[in-house]
Amino acid sequence: MSLPRRVLVANRGEVARRVFRTCRRLGIGTVAVFSDADADAPHVHEADLAVRLRGVAPTDTYLRGDLLVDAALRSGADAVHPGYGFLSEDAAFARAVIGAGLTWIGPPPEAIEAMGSKLAAKARMAAAGVPVLAGGDATGLDHDALHALAADAGYPVLVKASAGGGGRGMRLVRTAGELADAVRSAEREAESAFGDGTVFVEKYVEAPRHVEVQVLADRHGNVVHLFERECSIQRRHQKLIEESPSPAVDDELRERIGKAAVTAAAEVGYVGAGTVELILTPDGEFAFLEMNTRLQVEHPVTELVTGLDLVEWQLRVAGGEPLSPEVTGAAVTGHAIEARLYAEDPAHDYRPATGALHRFSIAELEGVRVDSGVEDASTVSPHYDPMLAKVIAWAPTRDEAIRRLAAALAGARIHGVVTNRDLLVSILGQDDFQSGRTDTAFLERHDPVALTAARRPAGTVRLHAAAAALAVQAHRRATATTWRQAPSGWRNSPSQPQRCTLIGDGRELEVNYALGRDAVQLSVDGEAIALDLMSASANEVDLEVDGVRHRLEVSIRGATIDIDSSLGSTSFAVAPRFVEPGSQLAAGSLIAPMPGSVVRVAVAQGDTVEAGQLLIVLEAMKMEHPVTAPTSGTVTSLAVTAGQQVDGGQVLAVVEPASEADGG
Ligand code: ADP
Ligand code: ADP
Ligand code: MG
């Protein structure tokens, strides 16, 4: 019995990198797998060896157990770590790994199976004395039996998919009239998402807390718990911010939930790291929700308060080592909080964002850990989970951990893709969060759109727009050939009034300015901003407003400008450049001025169009932009479809003017 020699991680992104980090520290070899979309991903470069999985869709790649086992055998791996998501809770995959003579870094397949059906798991837990919420199987019940089941549980009830995960397949039912429809639609969703249409009814707890217990078990019968995590800050029943310890759990409750979790794990013969998820009701009662038979996304908060490396213990346990006194005697020191940074737009119903991540850097300040799946110039693909990174802060107290985490997030440089960063920073700043009043309804009481907007002080976008305009001006001067010989300082050259129209923060802003020899007159949307300009370049604008000096970091990429300052970050695009084909493009080419997504395609290839007719609606910088025909003619090429992501400069369509098209 010993540690594996070479581990294949059957996963991608953040979790693959996380597992590799521990393997490297322990001198264990690493093997990555990658889809065609991930050929250049950081997790691939970090591994000793990497095996390609042809295709892009998860069903062709990361969900193909046969290919993954084959990859392990071909690369000389002797163990497989499944990460989370994908096949991590697939008993058949675990069996295939074991059957191939490889070590499975996870629980026994029987334990995965026992917890794989939430319905069966609840029954088993109840029998073992672990509290569960009232409810039962809704499959195949006639009208009366179904209504009796829900009435017994007591409205409101939740209709849940037994095989569910990732917050999907749930329907809240407040009155009997909605029950039958909810069951039917949950069944359909469960069938298509999980291949198992079994649904059950469960008592719905209003504004509960999600508290879960980390467990660790070895092959020698030792099962311990490593305290709790509170994961109540959720959107769409999915976790956003997690912490340990929970502000709602005292020593007495910790003891009780810890015992329940150990009982749950022991009941199914659990081995390895797992999580028992509980609902904590407002009156302090708890009930078993489900067990996740894998490493969890939020495991780092437990690592930071216990000082243990959970991946290391997964490896040790898989190799047959018993839990050491360091584990069995673990204690909590300080407080840790994790925020999940997603490429998604909270202002648009958390819609996932994709595209080129031009810059991605988060400083690992004291006490801050960053587990990321991306780096500068990574591509955020639409095919996989939109989580970019987790930022985790540890400090002696909860207050300090909150401040460290907020500072790390606020100081992050993230360009090219919309994220939930502002929302996260704003949540951390709320009184309710800071005083520990966190329950799963937090983001219903606090509107995410308002929270996102509130993150930046009033006037920030205008000041950022001013800086962007000044930086663009400086950039033009620096790159204009006629100015090459001119003195570099802009102050030597008083300018005519200039105008720059920018799109940012979901609106258009017009900046008018004139640079004098030693003064600048500037207005945004007609409102003057009194500022003293120290210097402006394409990289930085240094200015003073109301006696306060601001250094604003600038990054210009084509028509896109990112401003980062102590006030927050704003992305702008210089507008409008929709009908401005570059010299190398075919006449009539319509190009995307900035990265965005195609909302609608209003024409088909070959259509005859009138000048000004709507062709495509593009959404970029949180605004919809109609792309219209520059002339009457024929759509000779249509390069995009609705829903597609486009990069700045990409050709969307070509309209050949009427006369040419006729002649050709
Ligand atoms: P947790 O409680 O650990 O957040 P989830 O069930 O929400 O558990 O899923 C864990 C993580 O695994 C998700 O955040 C996501 O990153 C990833 N994941 C879940 N399902 C999938 C899937 N089908 N494909 C890819 N990744 C997935
Ligand atoms: P998943 O497998 O998708 O993680 P869970 O059963 O763990 O499903 O539930 C996910 C989330 O949904 C919980 O964290 C909680 O916020 C909410 N939830 C689930 N069941 C209930 C319930 N009975 N009452 C209130 N909220 C619930
Ligand atoms: Mg869950």
PDB file of N, CA and C in Angstrom, residues 132-208:
ATOM      1  N   VAL A 132     -34.323  13.504   8.192  1.00  0.00           N
ATOM      2  CA  VAL A 132     -34.574  13.881   6.792  1.00  0.00           C
ATOM      3  C   VAL A 132     -35.862  14.702   6.753  1.00  0.00           C
ATOM      4  N   LEU A 133     -36.070  15.414   5.643  1.00  0.00           N
ATOM      5  CA  LEU A 133     -37.287  16.198   5.483  1.00  0.00           C
ATOM      6  C   LEU A 133     -38.413  15.288   5.008  1.00  0.00           C
ATOM      7  N   ALA A 134     -39.643  15.623   5.388  1.00  0.00           N
ATOM      8  CA  ALA A 134     -40.803  14.825   4.993  1.00  0.00           C
ATOM      9  C   ALA A 134     -40.976  14.836   3.486  1.00  0.00           C
ATOM     10  N   GLY A 135     -41.555  13.734   2.958  1.00  0.00           N
ATOM     11  CA  GLY A 135     -41.808  13.656   1.518  1.00  0.00           C
ATOM     12  C   GLY A 135     -41.709  12.229   1.048  1.00  0.00           C
ATOM     13  N   GLY A 136     -41.645  12.039  -0.274  1.00  0.00           N
ATOM     14  CA  GLY A 136     -41.520  10.686  -0.794  1.00  0.00           C
ATOM     15  C   GLY A 136     -41.580  10.643  -2.304  1.00  0.00           C
ATOM     16  N   ASP A 137     -41.443   9.436  -2.831  1.00  0.00           N
ATOM     17  CA  ASP A 137     -41.409   9.180  -4.269  1.00  0.00           C
ATOM     18  C   ASP A 137     -42.710   9.637  -4.945  1.00  0.00           C
ATOM     19  N   ALA A 138     -42.578  10.368  -6.049  1.00  0.00           N
ATOM     20  CA  ALA A 138     -43.766  10.853  -6.760  1.00  0.00           C
ATOM     21  C   ALA A 138     -44.016  10.063  -8.037  1.00  0.00           C
ATOM     22  N   THR A 139     -43.129   9.083  -8.305  1.00  0.00           N
ATOM     23  CA  THR A 139     -43.227   8.363  -9.565  1.00  0.00           C
ATOM     24  C   THR A 139     -44.484   7.497  -9.638  1.00  0.00           C
ATOM     25  N   GLY A 140     -45.206   7.660 -10.738  1.00  0.00           N
ATOM     26  CA  GLY A 140     -46.333   6.778 -11.021  1.00  0.00           C
ATOM     27  C   GLY A 140     -47.527   6.914 -10.095  1.00  0.00           C
ATOM     28  N   LEU A 141     -47.567   7.943  -9.277  1.00  0.00           N
ATOM     29  CA  LEU A 141     -48.710   8.106  -8.371  1.00  0.00           C
ATOM     30  C   LEU A 141     -49.912   8.653  -9.136  1.00  0.00           C
ATOM     31  N   ASP A 142     -51.082   8.203  -8.770  1.00  0.00           N
ATOM     32  CA  ASP A 142     -52.264   8.798  -9.384  1.00  0.00           C
ATOM     33  C   ASP A 142     -52.542  10.138  -8.705  1.00  0.00           C
ATOM     34  N   HIS A 143     -53.493  10.860  -9.219  1.00  0.00           N
ATOM     35  CA  HIS A 143     -53.793  12.208  -8.763  1.00  0.00           C
ATOM     36  C   HIS A 143     -53.961  12.285  -7.245  1.00  0.00           C
ATOM     37  N   ASP A 144     -54.773  11.403  -6.708  1.00  0.00           N
ATOM     38  CA  ASP A 144     -55.072  11.467  -5.273  1.00  0.00           C
ATOM     39  C   ASP A 144     -53.850  11.150  -4.412  1.00  0.00           C
ATOM     40  N   ALA A 145     -53.117  10.118  -4.829  1.00  0.00           N
ATOM     41  CA  ALA A 145     -51.947   9.701  -4.043  1.00  0.00           C
ATOM     42  C   ALA A 145     -50.881  10.798  -4.054  1.00  0.00           C
ATOM     43  N   LEU A 146     -50.710  11.426  -5.217  1.00  0.00           N
ATOM     44  CA  LEU A 146     -49.718  12.495  -5.332  1.00  0.00           C
ATOM     45  C   LEU A 146     -50.095  13.665  -4.421  1.00  0.00           C
ATOM     46  N   HIS A 147     -51.379  14.024  -4.450  1.00  0.00           N
ATOM     47  CA  HIS A 147     -51.805  15.146  -3.621  1.00  0.00           C
ATOM     48  C   HIS A 147     -51.743  14.823  -2.135  1.00  0.00           C
ATOM     49  N   ALA A 148     -51.998  13.572  -1.820  1.00  0.00           N
ATOM     50  CA  ALA A 148     -51.901  13.164  -0.415  1.00  0.00           C
ATOM     51  C   ALA A 148     -50.447  13.242   0.060  1.00  0.00           C
ATOM     52  N   LEU A 149     -49.523  12.839  -0.832  1.00  0.00           N
ATOM     53  CA  LEU A 149     -48.095  12.865  -0.494  1.00  0.00           C
ATOM     54  C   LEU A 149     -47.638  14.298  -0.189  1.00  0.00           C
ATOM     55  N   ALA A 150     -48.027  15.236  -1.072  1.00  0.00           N
ATOM     56  CA  ALA A 150     -47.613  16.629  -0.886  1.00  0.00           C
ATOM     57  C   ALA A 150     -48.282  17.232   0.339  1.00  0.00           C
ATOM     58  N   ALA A 151     -49.548  16.897   0.547  1.00  0.00           N
ATOM     59  CA  ALA A 151     -50.260  17.448   1.706  1.00  0.00           C
ATOM     60  C   ALA A 151     -49.645  16.930   3.009  1.00  0.00           C
ATOM     61  N   ASP A 152     -49.220  15.674   2.991  1.00  0.00           N
ATOM     62  CA  ASP A 152     -48.568  15.105   4.179  1.00  0.00           C
ATOM     63  C   ASP A 152     -47.251  15.805   4.484  1.00  0.00           C
ATOM     64  N   ALA A 153     -46.476  16.062   3.411  1.00  0.00           N
ATOM     65  CA  ALA A 153     -45.197  16.759   3.605  1.00  0.00           C
ATOM     66  C   ALA A 153     -45.492  18.175   4.088  1.00  0.00           C
ATOM     67  N   GLY A 154     -46.568  18.759   3.576  1.00  0.00           N
ATOM     68  CA  GLY A 154     -46.976  20.106   3.982  1.00  0.00           C
ATOM     69  C   GLY A 154     -46.457  21.153   3.028  1.00  0.00           C
ATOM     70  N   TYR A 155     -47.369  21.907   2.385  1.00  0.00           N
ATOM     71  CA  TYR A 155     -46.948  22.962   1.453  1.00  0.00           C
ATOM     72  C   TYR A 155     -46.252  24.088   2.208  1.00  0.00           C
ATOM     73  N   PRO A 156     -45.306  24.788   1.547  1.00  0.00           N
ATOM     74  CA  PRO A 156     -44.806  24.530   0.198  1.00  0.00           C
ATOM     75  C   PRO A 156     -43.926  23.288   0.134  1.00  0.00           C
ATOM     76  N   VAL A 157     -43.907  22.653  -1.049  1.00  0.00           N
ATOM     77  CA  VAL A 157     -43.029  21.503  -1.244  1.00  0.00           C
ATOM     78  C   VAL A 157     -42.113  21.762  -2.441  1.00  0.00           C
ATOM     79  N   LEU A 158     -41.054  20.975  -2.463  1.00  0.00           N
ATOM     80  CA  LEU A 158     -40.120  21.051  -3.575  1.00  0.00           C
ATOM     81  C   LEU A 158     -40.221  19.717  -4.311  1.00  0.00           C
ATOM     82  N   VAL A 159     -40.358  19.784  -5.632  1.00  0.00           N
ATOM     83  CA  VAL A 159     -40.306  18.566  -6.435  1.00  0.00           C
ATOM     84  C   VAL A 159     -38.862  18.467  -6.917  1.00  0.00           C
ATOM     85  N   LYS A 160     -38.206  17.363  -6.617  1.00  0.00           N
ATOM     86  CA  LYS A 160     -36.771  17.249  -6.916  1.00  0.00           C
ATOM     87  C   LYS A 160     -36.459  15.989  -7.720  1.00  0.00           C
ATOM     88  N   ALA A 161     -35.437  16.100  -8.553  1.00  0.00           N
ATOM     89  CA  ALA A 161     -34.975  14.952  -9.320  1.00  0.00           C
ATOM     90  C   ALA A 161     -34.127  14.075  -8.414  1.00  0.00           C
ATOM     91  N   SER A 162     -34.429  12.790  -8.377  1.00  0.00           N
ATOM     92  CA  SER A 162     -33.683  11.891  -7.504  1.00  0.00           C
ATOM     93  C   SER A 162     -32.219  11.780  -7.934  1.00  0.00           C
ATOM     94  N   ALA A 163     -31.985  11.873  -9.240  1.00  0.00           N
ATOM     95  CA  ALA A 163     -30.618  11.770  -9.753  1.00  0.00           C
ATOM     96  C   ALA A 163     -30.009  13.151  -9.977  1.00  0.00           C
ATOM     97  N   GLY A 164     -30.662  14.185  -9.453  1.00  0.00           N
ATOM     98  CA  GLY A 164     -30.288  15.574  -9.771  1.00  0.00           C
ATOM     99  C   GLY A 164     -28.932  16.003  -9.243  1.00  0.00           C
ATOM    100  N   GLY A 165     -28.493  17.141  -9.758  1.00  0.00           N
ATOM    101  CA  GLY A 165     -27.237  17.737  -9.330  1.00  0.00           C
ATOM    102  C   GLY A 165     -27.107  19.110  -9.950  1.00  0.00           C
ATOM    103  N   GLY A 166     -26.157  19.885  -9.419  1.00  0.00           N
ATOM    104  CA  GLY A 166     -25.916  21.207  -9.991  1.00  0.00           C
ATOM    105  C   GLY A 166     -27.116  22.136  -9.869  1.00  0.00           C
ATOM    106  N   GLY A 167     -27.987  21.877  -8.905  1.00  0.00           N
ATOM    107  CA  GLY A 167     -29.132  22.757  -8.674  1.00  0.00           C
ATOM    108  C   GLY A 167     -30.244  22.596  -9.697  1.00  0.00           C
ATOM    109  N   ARG A 168     -30.130  21.585 -10.567  1.00  0.00           N
ATOM    110  CA  ARG A 168     -31.147  21.435 -11.611  1.00  0.00           C
ATOM    111  C   ARG A 168     -32.217  20.412 -11.257  1.00  0.00           C
ATOM    112  N   GLY A 169     -33.355  20.540 -11.945  1.00  0.00           N
ATOM    113  CA  GLY A 169     -34.428  19.561 -11.771  1.00  0.00           C
ATOM    114  C   GLY A 169     -35.270  19.791 -10.537  1.00  0.00           C
ATOM    115  N   MET A 170     -35.337  21.046 -10.058  1.00  0.00           N
ATOM    116  CA  MET A 170     -36.156  21.331  -8.868  1.00  0.00           C
ATOM    117  C   MET A 170     -37.304  22.263  -9.219  1.00  0.00           C
ATOM    118  N   ARG A 171     -38.464  22.032  -8.608  1.00  0.00           N
ATOM    119  CA  ARG A 171     -39.633  22.906  -8.808  1.00  0.00           C
ATOM    120  C   ARG A 171     -40.255  23.218  -7.461  1.00  0.00           C
ATOM    121  N   LEU A 172     -40.421  24.478  -7.171  1.00  0.00           N
ATOM    122  CA  LEU A 172     -41.075  24.888  -5.940  1.00  0.00           C
ATOM    123  C   LEU A 172     -42.590  24.917  -6.169  1.00  0.00           C
ATOM    124  N   VAL A 173     -43.323  24.268  -5.296  1.00  0.00           N
ATOM    125  CA  VAL A 173     -44.781  24.216  -5.439  1.00  0.00           C
ATOM    126  C   VAL A 173     -45.422  24.774  -4.167  1.00  0.00           C
ATOM    127  N   ARG A 174     -46.145  25.886  -4.327  1.00  0.00           N
ATOM    128  CA  ARG A 174     -46.729  26.528  -3.139  1.00  0.00           C
ATOM    129  C   ARG A 174     -48.167  26.088  -2.880  1.00  0.00           C
ATOM    130  N   THR A 175     -48.884  25.733  -3.964  1.00  0.00           N
ATOM    131  CA  THR A 175     -50.274  25.319  -3.767  1.00  0.00           C
ATOM    132  C   THR A 175     -50.564  24.047  -4.559  1.00  0.00           C
ATOM    133  N   ALA A 176     -51.578  23.320  -4.112  1.00  0.00           N
ATOM    134  CA  ALA A 176     -51.916  22.028  -4.720  1.00  0.00           C
ATOM    135  C   ALA A 176     -52.184  22.138  -6.219  1.00  0.00           C
ATOM    136  N   GLY A 177     -52.710  23.283  -6.643  1.00  0.00           N
ATOM    137  CA  GLY A 177     -53.050  23.464  -8.052  1.00  0.00           C
ATOM    138  C   GLY A 177     -51.846  23.381  -8.983  1.00  0.00           C
ATOM    139  N   GLU A 178     -50.650  23.687  -8.456  1.00  0.00           N
ATOM    140  CA  GLU A 178     -49.454  23.703  -9.307  1.00  0.00           C
ATOM    141  C   GLU A 178     -48.734  22.358  -9.306  1.00  0.00           C
ATOM    142  N   LEU A 179     -49.192  21.441  -8.457  1.00  0.00           N
ATOM    143  CA  LEU A 179     -48.409  20.232  -8.196  1.00  0.00           C
ATOM    144  C   LEU A 179     -48.216  19.340  -9.424  1.00  0.00           C
ATOM    145  N   ALA A 180     -49.322  18.998 -10.089  1.00  0.00           N
ATOM    146  CA  ALA A 180     -49.237  18.022 -11.175  1.00  0.00           C
ATOM    147  C   ALA A 180     -48.334  18.520 -12.304  1.00  0.00           C
ATOM    148  N   ASP A 181     -48.476  19.798 -12.668  1.00  0.00           N
ATOM    149  CA  ASP A 181     -47.632  20.359 -13.730  1.00  0.00           C
ATOM    150  C   ASP A 181     -46.161  20.342 -13.335  1.00  0.00           C
ATOM    151  N   ALA A 182     -45.902  20.693 -12.077  1.00  0.00           N
ATOM    152  CA  ALA A 182     -44.509  20.746 -11.606  1.00  0.00           C
ATOM    153  C   ALA A 182     -43.878  19.362 -11.667  1.00  0.00           C
ATOM    154  N   VAL A 183     -44.638  18.358 -11.277  1.00  0.00           N
ATOM    155  CA  VAL A 183     -44.108  16.994 -11.301  1.00  0.00           C
ATOM    156  C   VAL A 183     -43.796  16.584 -12.738  1.00  0.00           C
ATOM    157  N   ARG A 184     -44.741  16.877 -13.630  1.00  0.00           N
ATOM    158  CA  ARG A 184     -44.511  16.495 -15.028  1.00  0.00           C
ATOM    159  C   ARG A 184     -43.286  17.194 -15.612  1.00  0.00           C
ATOM    160  N   SER A 185     -43.164  18.506 -15.362  1.00  0.00           N
ATOM    161  CA  SER A 185     -42.037  19.211 -15.988  1.00  0.00           C
ATOM    162  C   SER A 185     -40.709  18.834 -15.327  1.00  0.00           C
ATOM    163  N   ALA A 186     -40.748  18.554 -14.020  1.00  0.00           N
ATOM    164  CA  ALA A 186     -39.514  18.096 -13.363  1.00  0.00           C
ATOM    165  C   ALA A 186     -39.093  16.738 -13.914  1.00  0.00           C
ATOM    166  N   GLU A 187     -40.084  15.884 -14.171  1.00  0.00           N
ATOM    167  CA  GLU A 187     -39.778  14.560 -14.729  1.00  0.00           C
ATOM    168  C   GLU A 187     -39.106  14.692 -16.097  1.00  0.00           C
ATOM    169  N   ARG A 188     -39.680  15.581 -16.897  1.00  0.00           N
ATOM    170  CA  ARG A 188     -39.089  15.781 -18.236  1.00  0.00           C
ATOM    171  C   ARG A 188     -37.652  16.293 -18.133  1.00  0.00           C
ATOM    172  N   GLU A 189     -37.451  17.304 -17.272  1.00  0.00           N
ATOM    173  CA  GLU A 189     -36.106  17.866 -17.135  1.00  0.00           C
ATOM    174  C   GLU A 189     -35.133  16.818 -16.586  1.00  0.00           C
ATOM    175  N   ALA A 190     -35.594  16.049 -15.609  1.00  0.00           N
ATOM    176  CA  ALA A 190     -34.721  15.041 -15.007  1.00  0.00           C
ATOM    177  C   ALA A 190     -34.353  13.975 -16.033  1.00  0.00           C
ATOM    178  N   GLU A 191     -35.334  13.579 -16.834  1.00  0.00           N
ATOM    179  CA  GLU A 191     -35.086  12.557 -17.847  1.00  0.00           C
ATOM    180  C   GLU A 191     -34.045  13.044 -18.846  1.00  0.00           C
ATOM    181  N   SER A 192     -34.187  14.286 -19.298  1.00  0.00           N
ATOM    182  CA  SER A 192     -33.251  14.749 -20.330  1.00  0.00           C
ATOM    183  C   SER A 192     -31.901  15.148 -19.740  1.00  0.00           C
ATOM    184  N   ALA A 193     -31.877  15.650 -18.512  1.00  0.00           N
ATOM    185  CA  ALA A 193     -30.594  16.079 -17.946  1.00  0.00           C
ATOM    186  C   ALA A 193     -29.814  14.933 -17.315  1.00  0.00           C
ATOM    187  N   PHE A 194     -30.519  13.990 -16.695  1.00  0.00           N
ATOM    188  CA  PHE A 194     -29.808  12.948 -15.940  1.00  0.00           C
ATOM    189  C   PHE A 194     -30.117  11.536 -16.430  1.00  0.00           C
ATOM    190  N   GLY A 195     -30.975  11.428 -17.456  1.00  0.00           N
ATOM    191  CA  GLY A 195     -31.324  10.103 -17.966  1.00  0.00           C
ATOM    192  C   GLY A 195     -32.121   9.281 -16.977  1.00  0.00           C
ATOM    193  N   ASP A 196     -32.737   9.940 -16.018  1.00  0.00           N
ATOM    194  CA  ASP A 196     -33.526   9.248 -14.995  1.00  0.00           C
ATOM    195  C   ASP A 196     -34.629  10.211 -14.561  1.00  0.00           C
ATOM    196  N   GLY A 197     -35.861   9.862 -14.891  1.00  0.00           N
ATOM    197  CA  GLY A 197     -36.973  10.772 -14.642  1.00  0.00           C
ATOM    198  C   GLY A 197     -37.587  10.669 -13.251  1.00  0.00           C
ATOM    199  N   THR A 198     -36.944   9.912 -12.363  1.00  0.00           N
ATOM    200  CA  THR A 198     -37.510   9.753 -11.020  1.00  0.00           C
ATOM    201  C   THR A 198     -37.513  11.079 -10.257  1.00  0.00           C
ATOM    202  N   VAL A 199     -38.683  11.494  -9.784  1.00  0.00           N
ATOM    203  CA  VAL A 199     -38.737  12.705  -8.969  1.00  0.00           C
ATOM    204  C   VAL A 199     -39.421  12.407  -7.648  1.00  0.00           C
ATOM    205  N   PHE A 200     -39.109  13.238  -6.663  1.00  0.00           N
ATOM    206  CA  PHE A 200     -39.749  13.056  -5.356  1.00  0.00           C
ATOM    207  C   PHE A 200     -40.186  14.400  -4.803  1.00  0.00           C
ATOM    208  N   VAL A 201     -41.061  14.305  -3.838  1.00  0.00           N
ATOM    209  CA  VAL A 201     -41.596  15.500  -3.190  1.00  0.00           C
ATOM    210  C   VAL A 201     -40.895  15.644  -1.846  1.00  0.00           C
ATOM    211  N   GLU A 202     -40.544  16.879  -1.515  1.00  0.00           N
ATOM    212  CA  GLU A 202     -39.870  17.117  -0.240  1.00  0.00           C
ATOM    213  C   GLU A 202     -40.404  18.401   0.369  1.00  0.00           C
ATOM    214  N   LYS A 203     -40.569  18.417   1.649  1.00  0.00           N
ATOM    215  CA  LYS A 203     -40.963  19.632   2.363  1.00  0.00           C
ATOM    216  C   LYS A 203     -39.982  20.745   2.011  1.00  0.00           C
ATOM    217  N   TYR A 204     -40.515  21.891   1.607  1.00  0.00           N
ATOM    218  CA  TYR A 204     -39.646  23.031   1.283  1.00  0.00           C
ATOM    219  C   TYR A 204     -39.464  23.878   2.524  1.00  0.00           C
ATOM    220  N   VAL A 205     -38.217  24.131   2.872  1.00  0.00           N
ATOM    221  CA  VAL A 205     -37.921  24.961   4.037  1.00  0.00           C
ATOM    222  C   VAL A 205     -37.673  26.387   3.546  1.00  0.00           C
ATOM    223  N   GLU A 206     -38.404  27.345   4.097  1.00  0.00           N
ATOM    224  CA  GLU A 206     -38.240  28.744   3.676  1.00  0.00           C
ATOM    225  C   GLU A 206     -36.950  29.305   4.258  1.00  0.00           C
ATOM    226  N   ALA A 207     -36.195  29.977   3.396  1.00  0.00           N
ATOM    227  CA  ALA A 207     -34.972  30.670   3.813  1.00  0.00           C
ATOM    228  C   ALA A 207     -34.108  29.862   4.786  1.00  0.00           C
ATOM    229  N   PRO A 208     -33.743  28.634   4.388  1.00  0.00           N
ATOM    230  CA  PRO A 208     -32.879  27.844   5.272  1.00  0.00           C
ATOM    231  C   PRO A 208     -31.414  28.212   5.044  1.00  0.00           C
TER     232      PRO A 208
END
